[in-house]
PDB file of C-alpha atoms in Angstrom:
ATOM      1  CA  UNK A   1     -31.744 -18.037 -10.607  1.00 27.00           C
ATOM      2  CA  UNK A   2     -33.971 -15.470  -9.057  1.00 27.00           C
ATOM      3  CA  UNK A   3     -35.197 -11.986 -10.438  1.00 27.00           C
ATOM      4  CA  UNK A   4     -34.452  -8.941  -8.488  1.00 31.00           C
ATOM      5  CA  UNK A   5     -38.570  -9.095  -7.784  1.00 31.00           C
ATOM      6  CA  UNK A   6     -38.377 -12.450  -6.247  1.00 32.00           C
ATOM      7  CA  UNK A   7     -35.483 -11.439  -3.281  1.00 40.00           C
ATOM      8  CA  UNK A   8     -36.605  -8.294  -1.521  1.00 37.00           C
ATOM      9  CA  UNK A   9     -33.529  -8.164   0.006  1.00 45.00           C
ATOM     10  CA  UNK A  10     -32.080  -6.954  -3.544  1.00 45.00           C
ATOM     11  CA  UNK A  11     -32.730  -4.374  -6.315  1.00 44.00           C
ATOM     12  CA  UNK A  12     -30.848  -3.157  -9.342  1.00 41.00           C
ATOM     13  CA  UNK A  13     -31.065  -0.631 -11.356  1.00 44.00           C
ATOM     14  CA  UNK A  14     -30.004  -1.134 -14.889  1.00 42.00           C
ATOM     15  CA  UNK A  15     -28.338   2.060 -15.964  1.00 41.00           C
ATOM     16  CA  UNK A  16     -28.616   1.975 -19.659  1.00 38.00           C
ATOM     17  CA  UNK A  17     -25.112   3.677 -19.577  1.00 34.00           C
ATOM     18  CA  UNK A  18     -21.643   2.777 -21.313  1.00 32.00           C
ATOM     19  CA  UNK A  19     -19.158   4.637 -19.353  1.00 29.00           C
ATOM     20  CA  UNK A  20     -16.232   5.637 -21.631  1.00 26.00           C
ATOM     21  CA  UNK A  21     -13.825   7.290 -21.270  1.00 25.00           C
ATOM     22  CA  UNK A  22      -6.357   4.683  -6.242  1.00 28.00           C
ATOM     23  CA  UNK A  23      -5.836   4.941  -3.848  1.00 33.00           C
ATOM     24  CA  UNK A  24      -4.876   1.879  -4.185  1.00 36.00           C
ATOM     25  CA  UNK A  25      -5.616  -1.010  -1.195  1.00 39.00           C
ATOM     26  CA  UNK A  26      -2.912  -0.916   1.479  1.00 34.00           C
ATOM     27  CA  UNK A  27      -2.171  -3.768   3.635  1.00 37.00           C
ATOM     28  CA  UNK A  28       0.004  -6.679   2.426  1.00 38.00           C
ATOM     29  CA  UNK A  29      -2.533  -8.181   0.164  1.00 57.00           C
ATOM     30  CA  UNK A  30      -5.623  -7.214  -1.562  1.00 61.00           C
ATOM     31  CA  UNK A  31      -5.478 -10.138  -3.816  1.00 54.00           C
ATOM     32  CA  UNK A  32      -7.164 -13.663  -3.435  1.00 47.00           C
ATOM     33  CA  UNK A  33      -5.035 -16.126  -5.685  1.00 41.00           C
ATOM     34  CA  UNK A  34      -7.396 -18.810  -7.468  1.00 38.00           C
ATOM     35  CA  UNK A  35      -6.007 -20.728 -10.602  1.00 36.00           C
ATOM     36  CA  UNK A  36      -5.783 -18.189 -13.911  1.00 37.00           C
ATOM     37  CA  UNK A  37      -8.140 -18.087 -16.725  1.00 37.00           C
ATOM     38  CA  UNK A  38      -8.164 -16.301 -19.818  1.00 38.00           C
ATOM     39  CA  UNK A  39     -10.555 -13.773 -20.121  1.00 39.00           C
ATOM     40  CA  UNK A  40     -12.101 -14.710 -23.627  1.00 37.00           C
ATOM     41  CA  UNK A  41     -15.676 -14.077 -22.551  1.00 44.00           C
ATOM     42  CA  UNK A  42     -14.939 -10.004 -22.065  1.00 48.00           C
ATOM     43  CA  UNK A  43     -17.226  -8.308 -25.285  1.00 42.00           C
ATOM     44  CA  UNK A  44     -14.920  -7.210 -27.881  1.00 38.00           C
ATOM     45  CA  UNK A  45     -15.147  -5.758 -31.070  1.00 35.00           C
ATOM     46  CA  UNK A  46     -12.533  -4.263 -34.083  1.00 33.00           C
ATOM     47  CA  UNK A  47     -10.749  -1.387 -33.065  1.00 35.00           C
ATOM     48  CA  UNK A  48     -11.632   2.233 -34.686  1.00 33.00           C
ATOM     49  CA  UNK A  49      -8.597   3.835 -34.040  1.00 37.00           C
ATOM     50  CA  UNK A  50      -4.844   3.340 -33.953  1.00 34.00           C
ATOM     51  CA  UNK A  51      -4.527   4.561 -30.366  1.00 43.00           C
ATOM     52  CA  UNK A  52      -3.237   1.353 -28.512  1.00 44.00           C
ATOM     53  CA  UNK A  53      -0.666  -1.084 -30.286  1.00 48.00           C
ATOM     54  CA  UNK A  54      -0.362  -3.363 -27.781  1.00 46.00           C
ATOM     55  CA  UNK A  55      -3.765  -5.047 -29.627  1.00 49.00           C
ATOM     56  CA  UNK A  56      -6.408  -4.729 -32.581  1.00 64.00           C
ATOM     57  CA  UNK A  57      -9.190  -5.464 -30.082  1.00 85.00           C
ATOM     58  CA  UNK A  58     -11.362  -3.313 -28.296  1.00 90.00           C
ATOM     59  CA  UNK A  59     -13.049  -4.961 -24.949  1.00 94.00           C
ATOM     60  CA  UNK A  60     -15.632  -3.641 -22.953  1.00 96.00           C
ATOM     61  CA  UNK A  61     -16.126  -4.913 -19.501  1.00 96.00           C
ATOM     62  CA  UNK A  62     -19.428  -4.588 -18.099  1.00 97.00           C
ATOM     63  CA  UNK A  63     -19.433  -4.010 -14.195  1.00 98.00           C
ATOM     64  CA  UNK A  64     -22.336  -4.940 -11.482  1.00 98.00           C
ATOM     65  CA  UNK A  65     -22.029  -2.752  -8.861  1.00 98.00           C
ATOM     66  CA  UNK A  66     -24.029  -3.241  -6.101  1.00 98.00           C
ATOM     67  CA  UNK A  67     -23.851  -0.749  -2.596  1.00 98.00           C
ATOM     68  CA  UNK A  68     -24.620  -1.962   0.891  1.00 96.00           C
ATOM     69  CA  UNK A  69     -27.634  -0.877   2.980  1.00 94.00           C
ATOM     70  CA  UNK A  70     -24.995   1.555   4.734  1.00 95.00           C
ATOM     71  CA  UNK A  71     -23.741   2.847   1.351  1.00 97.00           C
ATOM     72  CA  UNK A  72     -27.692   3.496   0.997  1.00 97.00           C
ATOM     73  CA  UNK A  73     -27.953   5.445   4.682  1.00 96.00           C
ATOM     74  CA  UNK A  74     -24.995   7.874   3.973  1.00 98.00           C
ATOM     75  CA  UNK A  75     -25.618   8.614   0.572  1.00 98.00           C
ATOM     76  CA  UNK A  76     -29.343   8.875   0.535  1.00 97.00           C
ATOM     77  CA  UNK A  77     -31.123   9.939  -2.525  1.00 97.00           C
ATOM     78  CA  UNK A  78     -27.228  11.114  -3.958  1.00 98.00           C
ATOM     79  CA  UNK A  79     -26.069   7.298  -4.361  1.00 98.00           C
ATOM     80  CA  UNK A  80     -27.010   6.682  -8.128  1.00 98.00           C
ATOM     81  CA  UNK A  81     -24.854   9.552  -9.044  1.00 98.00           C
ATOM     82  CA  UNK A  82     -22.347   9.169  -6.598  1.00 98.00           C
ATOM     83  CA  UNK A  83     -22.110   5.369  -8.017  1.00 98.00           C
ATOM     84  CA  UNK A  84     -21.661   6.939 -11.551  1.00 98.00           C
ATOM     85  CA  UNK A  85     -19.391   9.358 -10.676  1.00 98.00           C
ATOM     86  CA  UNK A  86     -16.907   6.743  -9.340  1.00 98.00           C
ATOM     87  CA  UNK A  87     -17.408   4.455 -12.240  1.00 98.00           C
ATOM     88  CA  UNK A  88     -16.879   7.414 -14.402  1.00 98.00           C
ATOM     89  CA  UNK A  89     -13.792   8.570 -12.933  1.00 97.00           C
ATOM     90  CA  UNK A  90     -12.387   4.797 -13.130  1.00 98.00           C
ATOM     91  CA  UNK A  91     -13.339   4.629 -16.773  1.00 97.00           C
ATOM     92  CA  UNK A  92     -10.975   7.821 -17.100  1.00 96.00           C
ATOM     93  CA  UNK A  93      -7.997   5.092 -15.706  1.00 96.00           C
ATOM     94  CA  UNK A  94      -8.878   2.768 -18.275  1.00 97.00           C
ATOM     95  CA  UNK A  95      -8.971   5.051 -21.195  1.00 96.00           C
ATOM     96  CA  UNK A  96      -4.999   6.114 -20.613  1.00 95.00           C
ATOM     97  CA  UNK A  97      -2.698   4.819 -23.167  1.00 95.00           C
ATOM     98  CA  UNK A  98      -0.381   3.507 -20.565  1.00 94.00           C
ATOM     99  CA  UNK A  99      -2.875   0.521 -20.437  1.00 96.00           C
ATOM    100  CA  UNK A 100      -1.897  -0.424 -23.922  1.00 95.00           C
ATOM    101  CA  UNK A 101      -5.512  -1.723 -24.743  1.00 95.00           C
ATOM    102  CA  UNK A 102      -8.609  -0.310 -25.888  1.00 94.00           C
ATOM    103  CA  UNK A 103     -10.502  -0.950 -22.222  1.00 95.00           C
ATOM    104  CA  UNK A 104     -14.157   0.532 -21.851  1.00 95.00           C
ATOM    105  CA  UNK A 105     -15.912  -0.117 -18.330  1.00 97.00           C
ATOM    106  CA  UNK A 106     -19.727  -0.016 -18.429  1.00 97.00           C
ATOM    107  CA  UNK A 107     -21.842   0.151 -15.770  1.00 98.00           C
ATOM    108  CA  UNK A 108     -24.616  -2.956 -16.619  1.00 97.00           C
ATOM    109  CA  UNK A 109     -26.576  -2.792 -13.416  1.00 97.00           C
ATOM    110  CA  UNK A 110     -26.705  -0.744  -9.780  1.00 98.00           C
ATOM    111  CA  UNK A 111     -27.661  -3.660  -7.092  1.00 97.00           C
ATOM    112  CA  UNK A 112     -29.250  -2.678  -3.812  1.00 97.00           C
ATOM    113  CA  UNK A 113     -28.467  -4.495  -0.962  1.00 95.00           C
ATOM    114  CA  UNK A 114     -31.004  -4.045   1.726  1.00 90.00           C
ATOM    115  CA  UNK A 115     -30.156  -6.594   4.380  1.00 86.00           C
ATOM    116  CA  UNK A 116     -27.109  -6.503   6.474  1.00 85.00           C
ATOM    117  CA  UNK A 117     -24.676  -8.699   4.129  1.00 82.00           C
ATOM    118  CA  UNK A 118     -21.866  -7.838   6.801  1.00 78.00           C
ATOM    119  CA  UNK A 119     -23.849  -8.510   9.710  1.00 75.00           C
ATOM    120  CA  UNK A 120     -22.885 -12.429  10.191  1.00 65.00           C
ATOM    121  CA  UNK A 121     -19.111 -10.953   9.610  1.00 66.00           C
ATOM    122  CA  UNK A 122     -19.149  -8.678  12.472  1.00 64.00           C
ATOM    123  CA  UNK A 123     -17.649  -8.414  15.980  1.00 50.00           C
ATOM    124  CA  UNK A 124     -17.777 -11.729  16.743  1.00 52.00           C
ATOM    125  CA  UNK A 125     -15.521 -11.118  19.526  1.00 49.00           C
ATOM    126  CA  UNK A 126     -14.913  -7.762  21.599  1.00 50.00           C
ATOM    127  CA  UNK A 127     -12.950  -5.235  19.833  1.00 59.00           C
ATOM    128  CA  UNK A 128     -12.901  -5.923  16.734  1.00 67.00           C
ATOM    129  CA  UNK A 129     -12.896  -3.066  14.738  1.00 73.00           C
ATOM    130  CA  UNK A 130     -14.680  -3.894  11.767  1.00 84.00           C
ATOM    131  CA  UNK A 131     -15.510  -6.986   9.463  1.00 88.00           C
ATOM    132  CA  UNK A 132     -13.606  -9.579   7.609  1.00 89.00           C
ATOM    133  CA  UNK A 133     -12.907  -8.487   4.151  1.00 92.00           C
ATOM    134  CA  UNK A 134     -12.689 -12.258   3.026  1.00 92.00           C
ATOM    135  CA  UNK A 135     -16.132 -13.252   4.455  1.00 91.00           C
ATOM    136  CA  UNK A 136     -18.110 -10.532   2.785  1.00 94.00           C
ATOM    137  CA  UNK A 137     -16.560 -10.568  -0.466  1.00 95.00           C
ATOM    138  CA  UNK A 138     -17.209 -14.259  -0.491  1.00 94.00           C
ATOM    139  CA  UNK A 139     -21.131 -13.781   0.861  1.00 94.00           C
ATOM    140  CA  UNK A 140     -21.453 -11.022  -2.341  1.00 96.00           C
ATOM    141  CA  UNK A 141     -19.931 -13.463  -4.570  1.00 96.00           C
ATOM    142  CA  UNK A 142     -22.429 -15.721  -3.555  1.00 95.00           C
ATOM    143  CA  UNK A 143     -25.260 -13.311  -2.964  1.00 94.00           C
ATOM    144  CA  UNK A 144     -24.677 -11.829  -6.604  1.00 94.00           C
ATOM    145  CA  UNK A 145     -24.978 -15.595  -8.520  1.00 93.00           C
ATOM    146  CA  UNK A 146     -28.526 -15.853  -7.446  1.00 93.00           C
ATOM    147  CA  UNK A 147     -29.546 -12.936  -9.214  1.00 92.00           C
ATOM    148  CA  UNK A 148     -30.159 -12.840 -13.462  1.00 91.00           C
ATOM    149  CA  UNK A 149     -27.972  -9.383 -13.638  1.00 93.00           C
ATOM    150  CA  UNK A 150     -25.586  -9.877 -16.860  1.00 93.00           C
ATOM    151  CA  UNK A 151     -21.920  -9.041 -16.240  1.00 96.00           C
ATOM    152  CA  UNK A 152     -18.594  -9.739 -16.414  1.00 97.00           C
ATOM    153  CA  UNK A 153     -17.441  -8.879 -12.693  1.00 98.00           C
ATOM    154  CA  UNK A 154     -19.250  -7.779  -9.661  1.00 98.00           C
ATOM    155  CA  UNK A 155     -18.268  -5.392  -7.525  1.00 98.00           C
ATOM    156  CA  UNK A 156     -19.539  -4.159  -4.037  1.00 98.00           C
ATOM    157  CA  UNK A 157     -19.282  -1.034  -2.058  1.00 99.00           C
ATOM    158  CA  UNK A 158     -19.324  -0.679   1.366  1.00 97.00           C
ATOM    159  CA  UNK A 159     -19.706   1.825   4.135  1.00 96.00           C
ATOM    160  CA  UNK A 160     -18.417  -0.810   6.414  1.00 93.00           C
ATOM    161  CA  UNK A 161     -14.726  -0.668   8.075  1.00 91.00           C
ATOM    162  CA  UNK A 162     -13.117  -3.762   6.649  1.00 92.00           C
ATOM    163  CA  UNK A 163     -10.630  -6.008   7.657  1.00 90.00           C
ATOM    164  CA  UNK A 164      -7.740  -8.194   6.361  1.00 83.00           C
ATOM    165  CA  UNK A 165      -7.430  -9.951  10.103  1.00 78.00           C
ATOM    166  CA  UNK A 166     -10.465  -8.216  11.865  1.00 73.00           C
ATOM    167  CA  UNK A 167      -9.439 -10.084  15.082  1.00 72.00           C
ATOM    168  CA  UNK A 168      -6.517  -8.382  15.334  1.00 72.00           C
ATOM    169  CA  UNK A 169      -7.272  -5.444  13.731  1.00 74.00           C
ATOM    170  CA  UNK A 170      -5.453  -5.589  11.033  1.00 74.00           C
ATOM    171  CA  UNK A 171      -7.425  -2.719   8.839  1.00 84.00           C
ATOM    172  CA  UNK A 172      -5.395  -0.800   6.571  1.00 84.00           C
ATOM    173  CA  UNK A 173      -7.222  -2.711   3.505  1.00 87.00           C
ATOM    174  CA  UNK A 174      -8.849  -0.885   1.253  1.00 92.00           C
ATOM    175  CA  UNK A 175     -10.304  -3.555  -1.169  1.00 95.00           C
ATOM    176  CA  UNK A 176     -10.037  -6.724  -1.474  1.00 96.00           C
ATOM    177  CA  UNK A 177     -10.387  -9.111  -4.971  1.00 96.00           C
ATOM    178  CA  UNK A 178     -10.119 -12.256  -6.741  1.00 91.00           C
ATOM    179  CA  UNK A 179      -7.037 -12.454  -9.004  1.00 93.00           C
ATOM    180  CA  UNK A 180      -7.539 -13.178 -13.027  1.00 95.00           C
ATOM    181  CA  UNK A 181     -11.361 -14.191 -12.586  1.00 95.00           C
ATOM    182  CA  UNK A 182     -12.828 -11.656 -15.419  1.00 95.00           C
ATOM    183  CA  UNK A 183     -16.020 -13.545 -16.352  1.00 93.00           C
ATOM    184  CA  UNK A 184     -16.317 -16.373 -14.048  1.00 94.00           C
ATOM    185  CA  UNK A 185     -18.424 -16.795 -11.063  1.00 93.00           C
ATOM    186  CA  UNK A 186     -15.830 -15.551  -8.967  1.00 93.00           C
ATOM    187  CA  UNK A 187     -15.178 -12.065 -10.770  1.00 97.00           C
ATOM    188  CA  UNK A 188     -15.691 -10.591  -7.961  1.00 98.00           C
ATOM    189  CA  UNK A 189     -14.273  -7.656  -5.473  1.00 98.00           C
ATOM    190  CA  UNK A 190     -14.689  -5.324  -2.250  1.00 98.00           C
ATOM    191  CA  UNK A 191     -13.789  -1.668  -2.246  1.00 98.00           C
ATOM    192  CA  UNK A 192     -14.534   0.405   1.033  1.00 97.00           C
ATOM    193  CA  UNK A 193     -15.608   3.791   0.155  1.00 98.00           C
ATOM    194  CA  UNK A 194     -13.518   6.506   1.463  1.00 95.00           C
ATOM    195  CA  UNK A 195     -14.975   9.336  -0.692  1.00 96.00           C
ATOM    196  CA  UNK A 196     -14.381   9.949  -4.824  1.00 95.00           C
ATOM    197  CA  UNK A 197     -10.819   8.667  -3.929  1.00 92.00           C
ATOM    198  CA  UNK A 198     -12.688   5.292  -3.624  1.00 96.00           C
ATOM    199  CA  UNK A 199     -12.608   5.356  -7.755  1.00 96.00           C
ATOM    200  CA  UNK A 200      -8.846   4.223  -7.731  1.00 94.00           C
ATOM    201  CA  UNK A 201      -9.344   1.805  -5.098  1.00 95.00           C
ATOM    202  CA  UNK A 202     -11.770   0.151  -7.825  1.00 98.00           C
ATOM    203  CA  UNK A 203      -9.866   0.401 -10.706  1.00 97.00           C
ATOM    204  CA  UNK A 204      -6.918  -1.139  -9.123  1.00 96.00           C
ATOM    205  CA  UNK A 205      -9.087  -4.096  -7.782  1.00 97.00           C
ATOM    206  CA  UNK A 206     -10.338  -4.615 -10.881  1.00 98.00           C
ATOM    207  CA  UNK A 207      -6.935  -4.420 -12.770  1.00 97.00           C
ATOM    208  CA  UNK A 208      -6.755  -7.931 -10.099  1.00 97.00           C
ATOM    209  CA  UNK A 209      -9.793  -9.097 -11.612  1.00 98.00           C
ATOM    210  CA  UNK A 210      -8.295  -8.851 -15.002  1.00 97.00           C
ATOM    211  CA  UNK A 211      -4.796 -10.558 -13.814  1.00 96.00           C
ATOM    212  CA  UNK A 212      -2.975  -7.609 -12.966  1.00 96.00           C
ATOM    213  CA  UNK A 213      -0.278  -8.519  -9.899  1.00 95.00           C
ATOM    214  CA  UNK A 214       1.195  -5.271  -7.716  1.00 94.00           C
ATOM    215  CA  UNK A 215       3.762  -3.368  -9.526  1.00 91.00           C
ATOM    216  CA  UNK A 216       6.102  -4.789  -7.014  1.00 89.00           C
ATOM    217  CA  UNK A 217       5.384  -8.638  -7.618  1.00 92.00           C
ATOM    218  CA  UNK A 218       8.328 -10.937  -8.434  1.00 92.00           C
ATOM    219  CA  UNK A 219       5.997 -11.091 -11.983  1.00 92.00           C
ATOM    220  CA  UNK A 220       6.546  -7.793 -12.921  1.00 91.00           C
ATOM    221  CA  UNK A 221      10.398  -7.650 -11.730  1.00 88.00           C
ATOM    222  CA  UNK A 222      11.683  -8.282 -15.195  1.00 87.00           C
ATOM    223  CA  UNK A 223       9.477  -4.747 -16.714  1.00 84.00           C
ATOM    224  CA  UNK A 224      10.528  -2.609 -13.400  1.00 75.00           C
ATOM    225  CA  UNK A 225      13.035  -0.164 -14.588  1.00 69.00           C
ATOM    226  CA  UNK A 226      13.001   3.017 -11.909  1.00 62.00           C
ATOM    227  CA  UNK A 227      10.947   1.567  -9.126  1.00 58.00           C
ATOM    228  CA  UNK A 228       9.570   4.762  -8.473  1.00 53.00           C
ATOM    229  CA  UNK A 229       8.170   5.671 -11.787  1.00 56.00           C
ATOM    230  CA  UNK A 230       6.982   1.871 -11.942  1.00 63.00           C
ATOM    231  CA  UNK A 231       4.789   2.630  -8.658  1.00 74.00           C
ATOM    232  CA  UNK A 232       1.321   3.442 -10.335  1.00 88.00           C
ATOM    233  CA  UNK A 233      -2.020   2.090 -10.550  1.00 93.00           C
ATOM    234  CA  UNK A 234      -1.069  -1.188  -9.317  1.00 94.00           C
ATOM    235  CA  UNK A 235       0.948   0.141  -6.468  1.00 90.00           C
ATOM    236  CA  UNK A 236       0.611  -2.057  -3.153  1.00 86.00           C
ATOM    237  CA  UNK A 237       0.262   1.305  -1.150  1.00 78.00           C
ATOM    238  CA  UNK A 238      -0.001   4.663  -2.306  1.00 68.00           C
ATOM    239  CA  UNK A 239       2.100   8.019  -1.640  1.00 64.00           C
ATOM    240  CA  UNK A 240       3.655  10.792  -2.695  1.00 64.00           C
ATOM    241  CA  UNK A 241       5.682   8.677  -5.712  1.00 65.00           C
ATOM    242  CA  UNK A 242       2.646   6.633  -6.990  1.00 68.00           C
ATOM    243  CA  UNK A 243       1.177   8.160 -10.345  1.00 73.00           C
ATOM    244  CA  UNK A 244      -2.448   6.534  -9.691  1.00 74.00           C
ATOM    245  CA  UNK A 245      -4.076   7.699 -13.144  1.00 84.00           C
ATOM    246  CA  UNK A 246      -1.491   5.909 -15.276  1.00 91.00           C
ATOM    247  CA  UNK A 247      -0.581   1.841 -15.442  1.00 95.00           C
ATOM    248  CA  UNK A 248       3.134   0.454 -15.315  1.00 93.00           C
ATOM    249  CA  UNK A 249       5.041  -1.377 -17.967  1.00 91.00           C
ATOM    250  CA  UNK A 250       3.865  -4.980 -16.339  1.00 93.00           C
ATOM    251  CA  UNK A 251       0.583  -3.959 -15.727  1.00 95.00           C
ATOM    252  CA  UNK A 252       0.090  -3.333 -19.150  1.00 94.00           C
ATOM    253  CA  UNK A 253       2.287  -6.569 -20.798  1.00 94.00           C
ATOM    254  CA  UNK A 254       0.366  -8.778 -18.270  1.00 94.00           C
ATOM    255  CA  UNK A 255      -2.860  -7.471 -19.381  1.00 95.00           C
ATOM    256  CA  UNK A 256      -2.155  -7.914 -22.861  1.00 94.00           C
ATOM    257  CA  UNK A 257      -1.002 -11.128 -22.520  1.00 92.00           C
ATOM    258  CA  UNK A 258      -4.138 -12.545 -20.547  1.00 91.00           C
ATOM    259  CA  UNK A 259      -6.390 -10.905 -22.924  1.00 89.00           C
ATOM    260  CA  UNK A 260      -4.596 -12.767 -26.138  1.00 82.00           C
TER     261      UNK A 260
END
């Protein structure tokens, strides 16, 4: 384990902040399947209110964020808040009621990335059009467990155009995670940013992190009821029928059941 002081190539800032309150990733997969755990290291304590019946728990899931060196070159001096503004707005998608649990998201550190982490990903043949997805989310997950930075999933953004199948351009993802990983090692996922729009693409990348499938998996057939009011948070794609601010009947029995 290194300190932030020991790797020039990485800061943080630790925020101090509890957060409380998608476009969601296209493509045909956002989600990396490794074998499920429970998520019994998220912090919990007793409920204060009578809000959510789906459990007497309250969890709070503390979130490393950490931002690319291009992330740092558009946003400039306007990242920190632009950071918190995101994380703010997806703390708004985990306060809804639809979610069935009491879900706060805090912010426990911003990580600066300073080298290229996409750099060995890139263009390794003409015309590619951006990098692998995979390959950098797998270098951050790797980059991130040398550091001391307490959390309970890691997540990077990125400036960068990425890539389900870079070498053939397959593009159309929007983030990319590691399915039911909450406080492992591996709790981690990749969200290109796209603008304050970006916010959804987090919270329904982490909903993967905390075992959530897509509305339209063969897990959540047996909750689907109108498939177009089902289409929300979880959505594969987005459009005009997705509700992106609220969570779907399986979203939130799956939830509560990995959480128990």
């Amino acid at each position: 384990m290194v300190s932030d002081r020991e790797d020039p190539a990485v800061r943080s800032v630790n925020t101090g902040r509890y957060l409380e309150a998608k476009q969601p990733a296209t493509g045909d997969s956002d989600v990396m399947e490794v074998p499920q755990h429970r998520g019994s290291g998220v912090h919990r304590r007793t409920k204060r209110s009578a809000s959510y019946s789906s459990t007497d728990e309250e969890y709070t899931i503390e979130v490393l964020v950490a931002v690319d060196n291009k992330m740092q070159r558009y946003h400039g001096n306007a990242l920190k808040s632009y950071v918190l503004t995101l994380m703010s707005i997806v703390s708004s998608v985990y306060a809804d009621a639809s979610i069935g649990n009491s879900i706060k998201i805090a912010v426990s550190h911003i990580m600066y990335i300073h080298h290229d982490l996409a750099a060995q990903n890139k263009s390794r043949e003409s015309g590619w059009k951006g990098v692998s997805a995979t390959h950098m989310l797998q270098d951050f997950c790797r980059l991130k467990q040398t550091t001391n930075f307490h959390h309970d999933a890691a997540l990077i953004l990125t400036r960068e155009q990425i890539c389900r199948e870079p070498a053939t351009n397959n593009c159309e993802t929007l983030g990319l995670a590691e399915l039911g990983t909450i406080c492992r090692p591996t709790a981690c996922a990749i969200v290109q940013d796209n603008g304050l729009s970006a916010s959804f693409t987090i919270a329904h990348e982490l909903g993967h992190v905390l075992g959530m499938p897509h509305d339209d998996d063969t897990r959540c057939q047996r909750f689907r009821g109108n498939p177009v009011l089902d289409d929300r948070i979880m959505s594969r794609t987005i459009d005009h029928n997705t509700h992106p601010w609220q969570w779907s009947s399986c979203s939130r029995h799956i939830l509560t059941e990995y959480l128990e």
